Coordinates of C-alpha atoms in Angstrom, one line a residue:
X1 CA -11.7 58.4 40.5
X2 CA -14.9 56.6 41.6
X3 CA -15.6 55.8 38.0
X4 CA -12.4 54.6 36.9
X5 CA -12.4 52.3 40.1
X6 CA -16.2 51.1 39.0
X7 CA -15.1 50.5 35.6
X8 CA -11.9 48.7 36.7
X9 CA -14.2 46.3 39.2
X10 CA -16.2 45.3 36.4
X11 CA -13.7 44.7 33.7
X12 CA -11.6 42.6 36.2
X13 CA -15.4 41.0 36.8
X14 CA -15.8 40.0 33.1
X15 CA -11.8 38.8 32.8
X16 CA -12.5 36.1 35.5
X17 CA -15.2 34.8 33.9
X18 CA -13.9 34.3 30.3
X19 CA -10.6 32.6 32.0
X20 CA -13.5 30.2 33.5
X21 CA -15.2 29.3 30.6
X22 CA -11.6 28.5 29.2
X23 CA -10.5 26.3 31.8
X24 CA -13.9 24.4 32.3
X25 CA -13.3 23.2 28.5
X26 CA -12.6 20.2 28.8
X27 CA -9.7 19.4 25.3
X28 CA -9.1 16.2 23.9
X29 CA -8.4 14.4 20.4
X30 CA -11.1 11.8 19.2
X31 CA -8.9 9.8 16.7
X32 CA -10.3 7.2 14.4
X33 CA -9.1 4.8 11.7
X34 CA -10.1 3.1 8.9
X35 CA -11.4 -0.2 8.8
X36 CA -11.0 -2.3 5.5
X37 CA -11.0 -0.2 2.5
X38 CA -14.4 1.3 2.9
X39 CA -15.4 4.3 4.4
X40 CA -16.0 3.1 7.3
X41 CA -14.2 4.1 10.8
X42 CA -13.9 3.3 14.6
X43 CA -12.9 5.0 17.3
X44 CA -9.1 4.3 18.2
X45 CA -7.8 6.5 20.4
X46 CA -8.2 10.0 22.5
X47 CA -5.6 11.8 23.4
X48 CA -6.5 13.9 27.0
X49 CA -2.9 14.8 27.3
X50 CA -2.6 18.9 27.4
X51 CA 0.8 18.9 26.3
X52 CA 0.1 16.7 23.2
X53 CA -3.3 18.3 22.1
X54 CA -1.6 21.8 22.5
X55 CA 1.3 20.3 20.1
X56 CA -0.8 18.9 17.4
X57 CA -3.0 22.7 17.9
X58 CA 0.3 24.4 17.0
X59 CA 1.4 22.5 13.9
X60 CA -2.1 23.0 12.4
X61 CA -2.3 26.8 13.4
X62 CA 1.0 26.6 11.8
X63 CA -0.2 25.2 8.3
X64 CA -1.0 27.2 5.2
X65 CA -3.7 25.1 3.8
X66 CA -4.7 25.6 -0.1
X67 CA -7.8 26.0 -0.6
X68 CA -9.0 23.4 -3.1
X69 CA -11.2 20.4 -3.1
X70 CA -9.2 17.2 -3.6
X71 CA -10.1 13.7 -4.8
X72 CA -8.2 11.0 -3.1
X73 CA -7.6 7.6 -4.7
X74 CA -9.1 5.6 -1.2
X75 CA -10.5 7.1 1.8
X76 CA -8.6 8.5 4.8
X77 CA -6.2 6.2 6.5
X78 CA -6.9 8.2 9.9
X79 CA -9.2 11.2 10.9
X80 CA -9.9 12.7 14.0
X81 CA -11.8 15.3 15.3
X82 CA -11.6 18.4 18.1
X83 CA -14.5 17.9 20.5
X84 CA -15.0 20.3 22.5
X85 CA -17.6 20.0 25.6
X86 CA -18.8 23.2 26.6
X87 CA -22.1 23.6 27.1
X88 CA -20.9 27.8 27.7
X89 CA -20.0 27.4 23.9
X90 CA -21.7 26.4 21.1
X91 CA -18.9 25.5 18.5
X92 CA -18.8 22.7 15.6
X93 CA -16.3 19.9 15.7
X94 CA -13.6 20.1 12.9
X95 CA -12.8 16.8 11.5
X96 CA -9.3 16.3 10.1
X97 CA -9.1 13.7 7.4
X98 CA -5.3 12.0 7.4
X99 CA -3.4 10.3 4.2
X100 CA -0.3 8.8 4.8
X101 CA 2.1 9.2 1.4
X102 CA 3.3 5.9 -0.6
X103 CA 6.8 6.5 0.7
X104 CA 5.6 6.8 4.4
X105 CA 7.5 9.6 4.8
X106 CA 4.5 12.5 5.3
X107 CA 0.7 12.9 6.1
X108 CA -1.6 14.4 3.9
X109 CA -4.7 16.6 5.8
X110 CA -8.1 17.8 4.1
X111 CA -10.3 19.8 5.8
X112 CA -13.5 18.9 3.8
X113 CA -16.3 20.4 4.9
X114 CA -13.4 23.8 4.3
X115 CA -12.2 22.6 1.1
X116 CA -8.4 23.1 2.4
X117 CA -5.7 20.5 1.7
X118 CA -2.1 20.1 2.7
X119 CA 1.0 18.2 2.6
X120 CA 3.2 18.0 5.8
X121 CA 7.2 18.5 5.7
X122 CA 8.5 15.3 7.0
X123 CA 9.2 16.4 10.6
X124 CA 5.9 17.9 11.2
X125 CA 4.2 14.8 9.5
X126 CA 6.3 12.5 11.5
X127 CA 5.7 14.4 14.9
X128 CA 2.0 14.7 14.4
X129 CA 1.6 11.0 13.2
X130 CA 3.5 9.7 16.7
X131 CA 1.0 11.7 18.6
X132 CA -2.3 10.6 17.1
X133 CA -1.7 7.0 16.4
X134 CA 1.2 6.1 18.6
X135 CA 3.8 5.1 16.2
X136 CA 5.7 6.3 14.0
X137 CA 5.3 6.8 10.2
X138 CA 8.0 5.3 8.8
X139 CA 6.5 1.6 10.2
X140 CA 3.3 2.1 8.7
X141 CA 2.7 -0.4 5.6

């Protein structure tokens, strides 16, 4: 019995201190746009809110990219990037390169460095387009 209490001490120990690391981490969107029709970019927005970086987590979990390398006709109209500051945890930023289709009616993504590409359904394009850049699609020229 002494043992099973030990070992339950000590696994409740270690549970505490993941579900700190977690919480510490501080989330957020860096969101960038093109300038011009180079390859150039500035920042243009971060998005802090929980609700919306959890959102735009769960349509990109939700994906099934292809894996292929694509070659766009211009540079991304938008990219942006999951920073995360934990010094606790070493992991490398993803950066999310964004197309928005001729008809402005869905986003393309490319994960480059991963060689995976995909094209959003309209409501998932839509509803990830509102939360990085603050508009919505169908306005964009």
């Amino acid at each position: 019995m002494k043992y099973f209490i030990s070992l339950f001490g000590i696994v409740s120990i270690f549970l505490v201190g993941c579900s700190n690391v977690i919480e510490n981490e501080e989330r957020y969107i860096q969101v960038q746009h093109r300038i011009g029709d180079e390859n150039k970019y500035a920042d243009f927005k971060k998005i802090t809110d929980n609700e919306q970086v959890q959102k735009v987590k769960d349509i990109l979990n939700e994906i099934d990219w292809e894996h292929a390398k694509v070659n766009m006709t211009h540079p991304p109209d938008y990219r942006f990037i999951f920073p995360y500051k934990n010094p606790k945890i070493e992991s490398k930023a993803v950066t999310y390169e964004l197309w928005i289709t001729p008809n402005n009616d869905k986003v393309e993504l490319v994960i480059d460095a991963e060689s995976n590409y995909v094209q959003l359904d309209t409501g998932n394009s839509a509803e990830l387009f509102e939360i990085l850049v603050g508009e919505e699609l169908s306005n964009q020229k």
